Amino acid sequence: MSTSSTPRRRGSERTLELLDVTLALAEEVGYRGLTVEAIARRAGVGKHTIYRRWPTIADLLLDALNHVWSSELNYRSQGAIRADLREQFLRSSYALSHAPLGPIYRAVIAAAQSDESLRGAIHSRFLKTVEESTLERISLAQQQGQLKSDADLAAVVEVLVGSLYYRWLLTDRAIDEGAVDGLIGMFMDAYGESGV
Amino acid sequence: MSTSSTPRRRGSERTLELLDVTLALAEEVGYRGLTVEAIARRAGVGKHTIYRRWPTIADLLLDALNHVWSSELNYRSQGAIRADLREQFLRSSYALSHAPLGPIYRAVIAAAQSDESLRGAIHSRFLKTVEESTLERISLAQQQGQLKSDADLAAVVEVLVGSLYYRWLLTDRAIDEGAVDGLIGMFMDAYGESGV
């Protein structure tokens, strides 16, 4: 069955193309202006192809954001945990503050405030990935002896992932190095092994 | 000048009445339905009385939320810091999840995502107060020897105040005891004096 992988590969390529088209179009017209019709037209697929996989346009857009986030924003190093977290959080903060991710994501979050299922989708299709990769990264540091062996890291991953949203969503201040260092400082003061 | 305090007192009473009317009306018609006309009519004042003090309806509403927050949600005890933070955060989380504060505040936050000056007003008219009272409460605990004397508390107050918004704004999960305990646990692991 040497041909059996071809349709699957084509399916996966088509998915990536749809995610790219969705993000490009969202950047052009904004979240509010985005339609399944326009995405389908530009990607050269039928609307049913989209609806079969993504029940709502928000689901599709969140998968697109997740695709960018996980390919561009994953932890890039396995060195000193403090420096790696710092680099990662500064890079994420930059992405939040710039196109394409920032403005589109912000608009989705605004829409989600009157739509609980969309808040659930933001988490399940996007932030869950961020929480998991963060927990994986700090768990590795714990195994390497950089973090205290008895620290319950799963209990605090939400604080690491979530804290900087406060500044982004609820103030007009930038997420600067001071904000990032405050968060990481508290985490390391709590769980860093001395000398790390 | 024994009468000089009367106009001032009346002014202050009128301010409180306006804040109450604003909150009551916001609860009835929602943030989007709120107008200065309707608030002025119900409070029996002219619109200019409102505009003189609050440039926008959002400024007025945020002062109203701040009034409720600071009178009902301030730290109530000066005992053990872990227990006081826990009680305070659980009470704040309850307020976020219920009327009148929750739905109105959520709608303001949604509107602020396309309005940077409104994000600034949310902070300056509302969250700044929360940050200050939190910093004051943990600084007291530090003076009492419950928190490490060399901890830079000002650098982490945003983490304390801000972390739980993540769950409220970006997931469909409730802010439960586990979330509160995760945050306070990390703070106390970082800065609690042993035995506290």
mmCIF file of C-alpha atoms in Angstrom:
data_model
loop_
_atom_site.group_PDB
_atom_site.id
_atom_site.type_symbol
_atom_site.label_atom_id
_atom_site.label_comp_id
_atom_site.label_asym_id
_atom_site.label_seq_id
_atom_site.Cartn_x
_atom_site.Cartn_y
_atom_site.Cartn_z
ATOM 1 C CA MET A 1 0.000 0.000 0.000
ATOM 2 C CA SER A 2 2.705 2.452 -0.996
ATOM 3 C CA THR A 3 0.145 5.080 -2.071
ATOM 4 C CA SER A 4 -1.765 5.078 1.214
ATOM 5 C CA SER A 5 0.269 7.931 2.681
ATOM 6 C CA THR A 6 -0.349 10.260 -0.245
ATOM 7 C CA PRO A 7 -3.939 11.316 0.608
ATOM 8 C CA ARG A 8 -2.929 11.697 4.232
ATOM 9 C CA ARG A 9 0.025 13.860 3.335
ATOM 10 C CA ARG A 10 -2.139 15.896 1.007
ATOM 11 C CA GLY A 11 -4.674 16.272 3.825
ATOM 12 C CA SER A 12 -2.019 17.508 6.192
ATOM 13 C CA GLU A 13 -0.602 19.927 3.609
ATOM 14 C CA ARG A 14 -4.083 21.229 2.934
ATOM 15 C CA THR A 15 -4.582 21.782 6.664
ATOM 16 C CA LEU A 16 -1.402 23.832 6.935
ATOM 17 C CA GLU A 17 -2.359 25.821 3.844
ATOM 18 C CA LEU A 18 -5.783 26.543 5.331
ATOM 19 C CA LEU A 19 -4.211 27.711 8.585
ATOM 20 C CA ASP A 20 -1.840 30.007 6.681
ATOM 21 C CA VAL A 21 -4.646 31.427 4.553
ATOM 22 C CA THR A 22 -6.789 31.975 7.652
ATOM 23 C CA LEU A 23 -4.064 33.901 9.425
ATOM 24 C CA ALA A 24 -3.170 35.989 6.370
ATOM 25 C CA LEU A 25 -6.811 36.879 5.798
ATOM 26 C CA ALA A 26 -7.389 37.669 9.473
ATOM 27 C CA GLU A 27 -4.440 40.021 9.316
ATOM 28 C CA GLU A 28 -5.958 41.773 6.276
ATOM 29 C CA VAL A 29 -9.590 42.067 7.352
ATOM 30 C CA GLY A 30 -9.481 41.607 11.134
ATOM 31 C CA TYR A 31 -11.187 38.968 13.209
ATOM 32 C CA ARG A 32 -14.631 40.545 12.797
ATOM 33 C CA GLY A 33 -14.342 40.618 9.035
ATOM 34 C CA LEU A 34 -13.242 37.012 8.653
ATOM 35 C CA THR A 35 -15.637 34.614 6.871
ATOM 36 C CA VAL A 36 -15.470 30.924 6.020
ATOM 37 C CA GLU A 37 -16.507 31.860 2.473
ATOM 38 C CA ALA A 38 -13.473 34.112 1.984
ATOM 39 C CA ILE A 39 -11.070 31.565 3.479
ATOM 40 C CA ALA A 40 -12.493 28.762 1.327
ATOM 41 C CA ARG A 41 -12.320 30.923 -1.803
ATOM 42 C CA ARG A 42 -8.696 31.925 -1.264
ATOM 43 C CA ALA A 43 -7.622 28.420 -0.339
ATOM 44 C CA GLY A 44 -9.508 26.958 -3.301
ATOM 45 C CA VAL A 45 -11.548 24.486 -1.246
ATOM 46 C CA GLY A 46 -15.242 24.042 -0.600
ATOM 47 C CA LYS A 47 -16.766 25.464 2.569
ATOM 48 C CA HIS A 48 -17.733 21.941 3.656
ATOM 49 C CA THR A 49 -14.015 21.060 3.779
ATOM 50 C CA ILE A 50 -13.616 23.683 6.458
ATOM 51 C CA TYR A 51 -16.840 22.997 8.340
ATOM 52 C CA ARG A 52 -16.094 19.268 8.432
ATOM 53 C CA ARG A 53 -13.104 19.959 10.637
ATOM 54 C CA TRP A 54 -13.770 23.298 12.346
ATOM 55 C CA PRO A 55 -17.287 23.855 13.682
ATOM 56 C CA THR A 56 -16.761 27.618 13.891
ATOM 57 C CA ILE A 57 -14.458 30.153 12.332
ATOM 58 C CA ALA A 58 -13.046 30.829 15.787
ATOM 59 C CA ASP A 59 -11.944 27.194 16.081
ATOM 60 C CA LEU A 60 -10.143 27.474 12.755
ATOM 61 C CA LEU A 61 -8.495 30.754 13.713
ATOM 62 C CA LEU A 62 -7.360 29.407 17.082
ATOM 63 C CA ASP A 63 -5.779 26.411 15.371
ATOM 64 C CA ALA A 64 -4.014 28.856 13.056
ATOM 65 C CA LEU A 65 -2.723 30.894 16.001
ATOM 66 C CA ASN A 66 -1.672 27.696 17.730
ATOM 67 C CA HIS A 67 0.184 26.625 14.588
ATOM 68 C CA VAL A 68 2.189 29.867 14.547
ATOM 69 C CA TRP A 69 2.679 29.836 18.298
ATOM 70 C CA SER A 70 3.924 26.271 18.528
ATOM 71 C CA SER A 71 6.199 26.475 15.500
ATOM 72 C CA GLU A 72 7.663 29.913 16.230
ATOM 73 C CA LEU A 73 7.334 30.224 19.953
ATOM 74 C CA ASN A 74 8.434 26.953 21.396
ATOM 75 C CA TYR A 75 11.251 26.700 23.911
ATOM 76 C CA ARG A 76 14.438 26.772 21.899
ATOM 77 C CA SER A 77 17.019 25.723 24.396
ATOM 78 C CA GLN A 78 17.549 23.249 27.207
ATOM 79 C CA GLY A 79 20.118 25.260 29.115
ATOM 80 C CA ALA A 80 19.752 27.288 32.302
ATOM 81 C CA ILE A 81 16.076 27.418 33.155
ATOM 82 C CA ARG A 82 16.041 31.051 34.288
ATOM 83 C CA ALA A 83 17.572 32.269 31.033
ATOM 84 C CA ASP A 84 15.384 29.981 28.933
ATOM 85 C CA LEU A 85 12.173 31.132 30.595
ATOM 86 C CA ARG A 86 13.273 34.726 30.220
ATOM 87 C CA GLU A 87 14.038 34.356 26.530
ATOM 88 C CA GLN A 88 10.765 32.507 25.948
ATOM 89 C CA PHE A 89 8.598 35.003 27.843
ATOM 90 C CA LEU A 90 10.196 38.005 26.159
ATOM 91 C CA ARG A 91 9.647 36.370 22.769
ATOM 92 C CA SER A 92 6.010 35.545 23.598
ATOM 93 C CA SER A 93 5.438 39.070 24.854
ATOM 94 C CA TYR A 94 6.854 40.466 21.645
ATOM 95 C CA ALA A 95 4.470 38.267 19.653
ATOM 96 C CA LEU A 96 1.498 39.438 21.734
ATOM 97 C CA SER A 97 2.446 43.037 21.021
ATOM 98 C CA HIS A 98 2.832 42.691 17.252
ATOM 99 C CA ALA A 99 0.998 41.440 14.162
ATOM 100 C CA PRO A 100 -0.069 38.885 13.121
ATOM 101 C CA LEU A 101 -0.616 37.250 16.486
ATOM 102 C CA GLY A 102 -1.284 40.211 18.771
ATOM 103 C CA PRO A 103 -4.207 42.110 17.254
ATOM 104 C CA ILE A 104 -6.040 38.985 16.070
ATOM 105 C CA TYR A 105 -5.638 37.168 19.361
ATOM 106 C CA ARG A 106 -6.755 40.264 21.255
ATOM 107 C CA ALA A 107 -9.919 40.484 19.121
ATOM 108 C CA VAL A 108 -10.699 36.802 19.738
ATOM 109 C CA ILE A 109 -10.265 37.332 23.485
ATOM 110 C CA ALA A 110 -12.627 40.326 23.352
ATOM 111 C CA ALA A 111 -15.255 38.295 21.501
ATOM 112 C CA ALA A 112 -14.832 35.457 24.005
ATOM 113 C CA GLN A 113 -15.933 37.665 26.889
ATOM 114 C CA SER A 114 -19.529 37.279 25.742
ATOM 115 C CA ASP A 115 -19.108 33.645 24.624
ATOM 116 C CA GLU A 116 -18.091 31.039 27.183
ATOM 117 C CA SER A 117 -17.645 28.292 24.591
ATOM 118 C CA LEU A 118 -15.147 30.503 22.764
ATOM 119 C CA ARG A 119 -13.262 30.968 26.041
ATOM 120 C CA GLY A 120 -13.157 27.176 26.281
ATOM 121 C CA ALA A 121 -11.884 26.956 22.710
ATOM 122 C CA ILE A 122 -9.131 29.516 23.379
ATOM 123 C CA HIS A 123 -7.889 27.273 26.111
ATOM 124 C CA SER A 124 -8.339 23.864 24.513
ATOM 125 C CA ARG A 125 -7.075 24.820 21.038
ATOM 126 C CA PHE A 126 -4.318 27.200 22.026
ATOM 127 C CA LEU A 127 -3.346 27.800 25.641
ATOM 128 C CA LYS A 128 -3.396 24.141 26.611
ATOM 129 C CA THR A 129 -0.467 23.684 24.214
ATOM 130 C CA VAL A 130 1.396 26.559 25.860
ATOM 131 C CA GLU A 131 0.746 25.184 29.349
ATOM 132 C CA GLU A 132 1.921 21.722 28.293
ATOM 133 C CA SER A 133 5.128 22.897 26.670
ATOM 134 C CA THR A 134 5.891 25.119 29.679
ATOM 135 C CA LEU A 135 5.291 22.270 32.121
ATOM 136 C CA GLU A 136 7.469 20.010 29.981
ATOM 137 C CA ARG A 137 10.279 22.576 29.990
ATOM 138 C CA ILE A 138 10.258 23.208 33.751
ATOM 139 C CA SER A 139 9.880 19.487 34.489
ATOM 140 C CA LEU A 140 13.043 18.868 32.484
ATOM 141 C CA ALA A 141 14.819 21.515 34.576
ATOM 142 C CA GLN A 142 13.550 19.766 37.703
ATOM 143 C CA GLN A 143 14.942 16.441 36.478
ATOM 144 C CA GLN A 144 18.255 18.170 35.817
ATOM 145 C CA GLY A 145 18.369 19.391 39.400
ATOM 146 C CA GLN A 146 17.846 23.067 38.554
ATOM 147 C CA LEU A 147 14.498 23.197 40.360
ATOM 148 C CA LYS A 148 13.637 21.735 43.757
ATOM 149 C CA SER A 149 12.684 18.087 43.455
ATOM 150 C CA ASP A 150 9.612 18.449 45.682
ATOM 151 C CA ALA A 151 8.122 21.473 43.850
ATOM 152 C CA ASP A 152 4.605 20.824 42.527
ATOM 153 C CA LEU A 153 5.204 22.397 39.134
ATOM 154 C CA ALA A 154 1.824 21.409 37.676
ATOM 155 C CA ALA A 155 0.150 23.565 40.342
ATOM 156 C CA VAL A 156 1.957 26.712 39.251
ATOM 157 C CA VAL A 157 2.192 26.392 35.480
ATOM 158 C CA GLU A 158 -0.943 28.539 35.111
ATOM 159 C CA VAL A 159 0.748 31.353 37.046
ATOM 160 C CA LEU A 160 3.743 31.213 34.699
ATOM 161 C CA VAL A 161 1.641 31.097 31.540
ATOM 162 C CA GLY A 162 -1.075 33.480 32.695
ATOM 163 C CA SER A 163 0.417 36.323 34.713
ATOM 164 C CA LEU A 164 1.662 38.482 31.869
ATOM 165 C CA TYR A 165 -1.786 38.591 30.284
ATOM 166 C CA TYR A 166 -2.782 40.938 33.098
ATOM 167 C CA ARG A 167 -0.557 43.681 31.794
ATOM 168 C CA TRP A 168 -1.472 43.034 28.180
ATOM 169 C CA LEU A 169 -5.249 42.933 28.598
ATOM 170 C CA LEU A 170 -5.881 45.162 31.605
ATOM 171 C CA THR A 171 -3.379 48.016 31.439
ATOM 172 C CA ASP A 172 -1.878 50.279 28.792
ATOM 173 C CA ARG A 173 1.648 49.351 29.858
ATOM 174 C CA ALA A 174 3.948 47.259 27.699
ATOM 175 C CA ILE A 175 5.050 43.803 28.815
ATOM 176 C CA ASP A 176 8.609 44.874 29.446
ATOM 177 C CA GLU A 177 11.655 43.175 30.947
ATOM 178 C CA GLY A 178 10.656 44.312 34.437
ATOM 179 C CA ALA A 179 7.328 42.478 34.238
ATOM 180 C CA VAL A 180 8.979 39.335 32.893
ATOM 181 C CA ASP A 181 11.740 39.450 35.503
ATOM 182 C CA GLY A 182 9.222 39.963 38.327
ATOM 183 C CA LEU A 183 7.376 36.810 37.350
ATOM 184 C CA ILE A 184 10.451 34.657 36.744
ATOM 185 C CA GLY A 185 12.103 36.016 39.887
ATOM 186 C CA MET A 186 9.183 34.867 42.011
ATOM 187 C CA PHE A 187 9.172 31.445 40.337
ATOM 188 C CA MET A 188 12.922 30.981 40.846
ATOM 189 C CA ASP A 189 12.795 32.301 44.423
ATOM 190 C CA ALA A 190 10.118 29.693 45.091
ATOM 191 C CA TYR A 191 11.545 26.668 43.286
ATOM 192 C CA GLY A 192 15.078 27.318 42.070
ATOM 193 C CA GLU A 193 17.832 25.248 43.630
ATOM 194 C CA SER A 194 20.321 27.560 45.272
ATOM 195 C CA GLY A 195 23.193 28.391 42.961
ATOM 196 C CA VAL A 196 21.028 28.086 39.836
ATOM 197 C CA MET B 1 -17.085 79.302 57.862
ATOM 198 C CA SER B 2 -19.199 76.610 59.532
ATOM 199 C CA THR B 3 -21.224 76.051 56.359
ATOM 200 C CA SER B 4 -18.229 75.491 54.098
ATOM 201 C CA SER B 5 -18.297 71.716 54.586
ATOM 202 C CA THR B 6 -21.939 71.416 53.533
ATOM 203 C CA PRO B 7 -21.473 71.814 49.794
ATOM 204 C CA ARG B 8 -18.487 69.519 49.958
ATOM 205 C CA ARG B 9 -20.433 66.887 51.841
ATOM 206 C CA ARG B 10 -23.312 67.235 49.450
ATOM 207 C CA GLY B 11 -20.872 66.898 46.555
ATOM 208 C CA SER B 12 -19.460 63.727 48.023
ATOM 209 C CA GLU B 13 -22.908 62.289 48.695
ATOM 210 C CA ARG B 14 -23.938 63.096 45.167
ATOM 211 C CA THR B 15 -20.830 61.340 43.861
ATOM 212 C CA LEU B 16 -21.668 58.182 45.790
ATOM 213 C CA GLU B 17 -25.266 58.331 44.600
ATOM 214 C CA LEU B 18 -24.087 58.676 41.009
ATOM 215 C CA LEU B 19 -21.793 55.673 41.394
ATOM 216 C CA ASP B 20 -24.651 53.608 42.838
ATOM 217 C CA VAL B 21 -27.047 54.652 40.090
ATOM 218 C CA THR B 22 -24.414 53.871 37.455
ATOM 219 C CA LEU B 23 -23.830 50.378 38.784
ATOM 220 C CA ALA B 24 -27.547 49.641 39.195
ATOM 221 C CA LEU B 25 -28.271 50.809 35.672
ATOM 222 C CA ALA B 26 -25.316 48.897 34.229
ATOM 223 C CA GLU B 27 -26.663 45.760 35.877
ATOM 224 C CA GLU B 28 -30.085 46.351 34.276
ATOM 225 C CA VAL B 29 -29.091 47.312 30.751
ATOM 226 C CA GLY B 30 -25.513 46.028 30.414
ATOM 227 C CA TYR B 31 -22.378 47.995 29.660
ATOM 228 C CA ARG B 32 -23.279 48.468 25.992
ATOM 229 C CA GLY B 33 -26.702 49.872 26.849
ATOM 230 C CA LEU B 34 -25.461 52.391 29.394
ATOM 231 C CA THR B 35 -25.846 56.097 28.547
ATOM 232 C CA VAL B 36 -24.952 59.289 30.400
ATOM 233 C CA GLU B 37 -28.495 60.507 29.666
ATOM 234 C CA ALA B 38 -30.094 57.590 31.492
ATOM 235 C CA ILE B 39 -27.740 57.877 34.475
ATOM 236 C CA ALA B 40 -28.326 61.642 34.734
ATOM 237 C CA ARG B 41 -32.096 61.187 34.496
ATOM 238 C CA ARG B 42 -32.268 58.539 37.203
ATOM 239 C CA ALA B 43 -29.900 60.443 39.502
ATOM 240 C CA GLY B 44 -31.784 63.675 38.897
ATOM 241 C CA VAL B 45 -28.770 65.670 37.783
ATOM 242 C CA GLY B 46 -27.792 67.394 34.586
ATOM 243 C CA LYS B 47 -25.517 65.631 32.105
ATOM 244 C CA HIS B 48 -22.924 68.393 32.557
ATOM 245 C CA THR B 49 -22.601 67.374 36.228
ATOM 246 C CA ILE B 50 -21.410 63.985 35.029
ATOM 247 C CA TYR B 51 -19.257 65.166 32.143
ATOM 248 C CA ARG B 52 -17.531 67.704 34.362
ATOM 249 C CA ARG B 53 -16.033 64.914 36.387
ATOM 250 C CA TRP B 54 -15.976 61.878 34.103
ATOM 251 C CA PRO B 55 -14.856 62.434 30.508
ATOM 252 C CA THR B 56 -16.395 59.143 29.377
ATOM 253 C CA ILE B 57 -19.035 56.767 30.608
ATOM 254 C CA ALA B 58 -16.341 54.145 31.020
ATOM 255 C CA ASP B 59 -14.483 56.383 33.492
ATOM 256 C CA LEU B 60 -17.674 56.765 35.526
ATOM 257 C CA LEU B 61 -18.387 53.040 35.458
ATOM 258 C CA LEU B 62 -14.833 52.162 36.485
ATOM 259 C CA ASP B 63 -15.066 54.537 39.443
ATOM 260 C CA ALA B 64 -18.327 52.793 40.362
ATOM 261 C CA LEU B 65 -16.684 49.363 40.169
ATOM 262 C CA ASN B 66 -13.756 50.665 42.179
ATOM 263 C CA HIS B 67 -16.157 52.014 44.802
ATOM 264 C CA VAL B 68 -17.763 48.575 45.231
ATOM 265 C CA TRP B 69 -14.407 46.812 45.057
ATOM 266 C CA SER B 70 -12.671 48.940 47.633
ATOM 267 C CA SER B 71 -15.581 49.024 50.078
ATOM 268 C CA GLU B 72 -16.549 45.346 49.813
ATOM 269 C CA LEU B 73 -13.357 43.688 48.774
ATOM 270 C CA ASN B 74 -10.643 45.152 50.876
ATOM 271 C CA TYR B 75 -8.405 43.046 53.089
ATOM 272 C CA ARG B 76 -10.378 42.414 56.246
ATOM 273 C CA SER B 77 -7.802 41.005 58.576
ATOM 274 C CA GLN B 78 -4.220 41.538 59.632
ATOM 275 C CA GLY B 79 -3.565 37.998 60.784
ATOM 276 C CA ALA B 80 -1.618 35.224 59.089
ATOM 277 C CA ILE B 81 -0.729 36.424 55.608
ATOM 278 C CA ARG B 82 -1.361 33.097 53.860
ATOM 279 C CA ALA B 83 -4.890 32.820 55.252
ATOM 280 C CA ASP B 84 -5.632 36.507 54.604
ATOM 281 C CA LEU B 85 -4.495 36.335 50.983
ATOM 282 C CA ARG B 86 -6.507 33.164 50.504
ATOM 283 C CA GLU B 87 -9.679 34.684 51.932
ATOM 284 C CA GLN B 88 -9.192 37.846 49.906
ATOM 285 C CA PHE B 89 -8.512 36.053 46.607
ATOM 286 C CA LEU B 90 -11.442 33.678 47.046
ATOM 287 C CA ARG B 91 -13.714 36.641 47.770
ATOM 288 C CA SER B 92 -12.410 38.576 44.756
ATOM 289 C CA SER B 93 -12.848 35.514 42.562
ATOM 290 C CA TYR B 94 -16.426 35.138 43.754
ATOM 291 C CA ALA B 95 -17.090 38.778 42.876
ATOM 292 C CA LEU B 96 -15.608 38.307 39.392
ATOM 293 C CA SER B 97 -17.917 35.346 38.846
ATOM 294 C CA HIS B 98 -21.140 37.048 39.950
ATOM 295 C CA ALA B 99 -23.248 40.175 39.345
ATOM 296 C CA PRO B 100 -22.980 43.079 39.623
ATOM 297 C CA LEU B 101 -19.203 43.206 39.293
ATOM 298 C CA GLY B 102 -18.481 40.180 37.083
ATOM 299 C CA PRO B 103 -20.533 40.663 33.914
ATOM 300 C CA ILE B 104 -20.096 44.439 33.799
ATOM 301 C CA TYR B 105 -16.357 44.301 34.369
ATOM 302 C CA ARG B 106 -16.002 41.571 31.759
ATOM 303 C CA ALA B 107 -17.846 43.729 29.209
ATOM 304 C CA VAL B 108 -15.600 46.701 29.959
ATOM 305 C CA ILE B 109 -12.522 44.513 29.507
ATOM 306 C CA ALA B 110 -13.873 43.269 26.172
ATOM 307 C CA ALA B 111 -14.474 46.844 24.984
ATOM 308 C CA ALA B 112 -10.998 47.830 26.144
ATOM 309 C CA GLN B 113 -9.367 45.367 23.762
ATOM 310 C CA SER B 114 -10.036 47.769 20.901
ATOM 311 C CA ASP B 115 -9.405 50.906 23.003
ATOM 312 C CA GLU B 116 -5.997 51.418 24.585
ATOM 313 C CA SER B 117 -7.109 54.491 26.567
ATOM 314 C CA LEU B 118 -9.865 52.397 28.156
ATOM 315 C CA ARG B 119 -7.244 49.807 29.108
ATOM 316 C CA GLY B 120 -5.330 52.630 30.748
ATOM 317 C CA ALA B 121 -8.487 53.752 32.584
ATOM 318 C CA ILE B 122 -9.161 50.208 33.843
ATOM 319 C CA HIS B 123 -5.774 50.271 35.444
ATOM 320 C CA SER B 124 -5.644 53.829 36.736
ATOM 321 C CA ARG B 125 -9.230 53.979 38.036
ATOM 322 C CA PHE B 126 -9.567 50.440 39.310
ATOM 323 C CA LEU B 127 -6.662 48.006 39.349
ATOM 324 C CA LYS B 128 -4.149 50.499 40.698
ATOM 325 C CA THR B 129 -6.213 50.558 43.893
ATOM 326 C CA VAL B 130 -6.136 46.766 44.068
ATOM 327 C CA GLU B 131 -2.380 46.675 43.499
ATOM 328 C CA GLU B 132 -1.798 49.301 46.186
ATOM 329 C CA SER B 133 -3.943 47.617 48.824
ATOM 330 C CA THR B 134 -2.304 44.279 48.067
ATOM 331 C CA LEU B 135 1.184 45.749 48.322
ATOM 332 C CA GLU B 136 0.210 47.459 51.575
ATOM 333 C CA ARG B 137 -1.102 44.177 53.012
ATOM 334 C CA ILE B 138 1.966 42.103 52.103
ATOM 335 C CA SER B 139 4.325 44.889 53.201
ATOM 336 C CA LEU B 140 2.656 44.798 56.619
ATOM 337 C CA ALA B 141 3.247 41.032 56.748
ATOM 338 C CA GLN B 142 6.879 41.656 55.836
ATOM 339 C CA GLN B 143 7.234 44.180 58.678
ATOM 340 C CA GLN B 144 5.692 41.597 61.021
ATOM 341 C CA GLY B 145 8.334 39.069 60.026
ATOM 342 C CA GLN B 146 5.947 36.782 58.143
ATOM 343 C CA LEU B 147 7.658 37.415 54.810
ATOM 344 C CA LYS B 148 11.389 37.511 54.104
ATOM 345 C CA SER B 149 12.794 40.938 54.832
ATOM 346 C CA ASP B 150 14.789 41.093 51.581
ATOM 347 C CA ALA B 151 11.871 40.158 49.285
ATOM 348 C CA ASP B 152 11.156 42.803 46.631
ATOM 349 C CA LEU B 153 7.380 42.742 47.062
ATOM 350 C CA ALA B 154 6.694 45.653 44.704
ATOM 351 C CA ALA B 155 8.191 43.582 41.875
ATOM 352 C CA VAL B 156 5.709 40.737 42.327
ATOM 353 C CA VAL B 157 2.485 42.480 43.280
ATOM 354 C CA GLU B 158 1.348 42.350 39.661
ATOM 355 C CA VAL B 159 1.727 38.576 39.649
ATOM 356 C CA LEU B 160 -0.454 38.330 42.756
ATOM 357 C CA VAL B 161 -3.114 40.687 41.452
ATOM 358 C CA GLY B 162 -3.029 39.534 37.850
ATOM 359 C CA SER B 163 -2.571 35.776 37.647
ATOM 360 C CA LEU B 164 -6.146 34.722 38.294
ATOM 361 C CA TYR B 165 -7.440 36.855 35.417
ATOM 362 C CA TYR B 166 -5.934 34.278 33.096
ATOM 363 C CA ARG B 167 -8.431 31.652 34.146
ATOM 364 C CA TRP B 168 -11.331 34.099 34.194
ATOM 365 C CA LEU B 169 -10.720 35.699 30.790
ATOM 366 C CA LEU B 170 -9.010 32.950 28.795
ATOM 367 C CA THR B 171 -10.564 29.655 29.853
ATOM 368 C CA ASP B 172 -14.023 28.314 30.662
ATOM 369 C CA ARG B 173 -12.825 27.025 34.022
ATOM 370 C CA ALA B 174 -13.921 28.542 37.315
ATOM 371 C CA ILE B 175 -11.407 30.303 39.569
ATOM 372 C CA ASP B 176 -11.511 27.585 42.196
ATOM 373 C CA GLU B 177 -9.566 26.924 45.382
ATOM 374 C CA GLY B 178 -6.944 25.003 43.441
ATOM 375 C CA ALA B 179 -6.120 28.030 41.287
ATOM 376 C CA VAL B 180 -5.981 30.335 44.300
ATOM 377 C CA ASP B 181 -3.837 27.899 46.283
ATOM 378 C CA GLY B 182 -1.447 27.426 43.356
ATOM 379 C CA LEU B 183 -0.786 31.163 43.218
ATOM 380 C CA ILE B 184 -0.516 31.733 46.962
ATOM 381 C CA GLY B 185 1.588 28.585 47.337
ATOM 382 C CA MET B 186 4.139 29.913 44.874
ATOM 383 C CA PHE B 187 4.200 33.321 46.581
ATOM 384 C CA MET B 188 4.671 31.787 50.041
ATOM 385 C CA ASP B 189 7.266 29.292 48.772
ATOM 386 C CA ALA B 190 9.172 32.257 47.388
ATOM 387 C CA TYR B 191 8.850 34.767 50.227
ATOM 388 C CA GLY B 192 7.288 33.176 53.305
ATOM 389 C CA GLU B 193 9.505 32.928 56.380
ATOM 390 C CA SER B 194 9.827 29.281 57.353
ATOM 391 C CA GLY B 195 7.232 28.302 59.902
ATOM 392 C CA VAL B 196 4.673 30.836 58.594
#
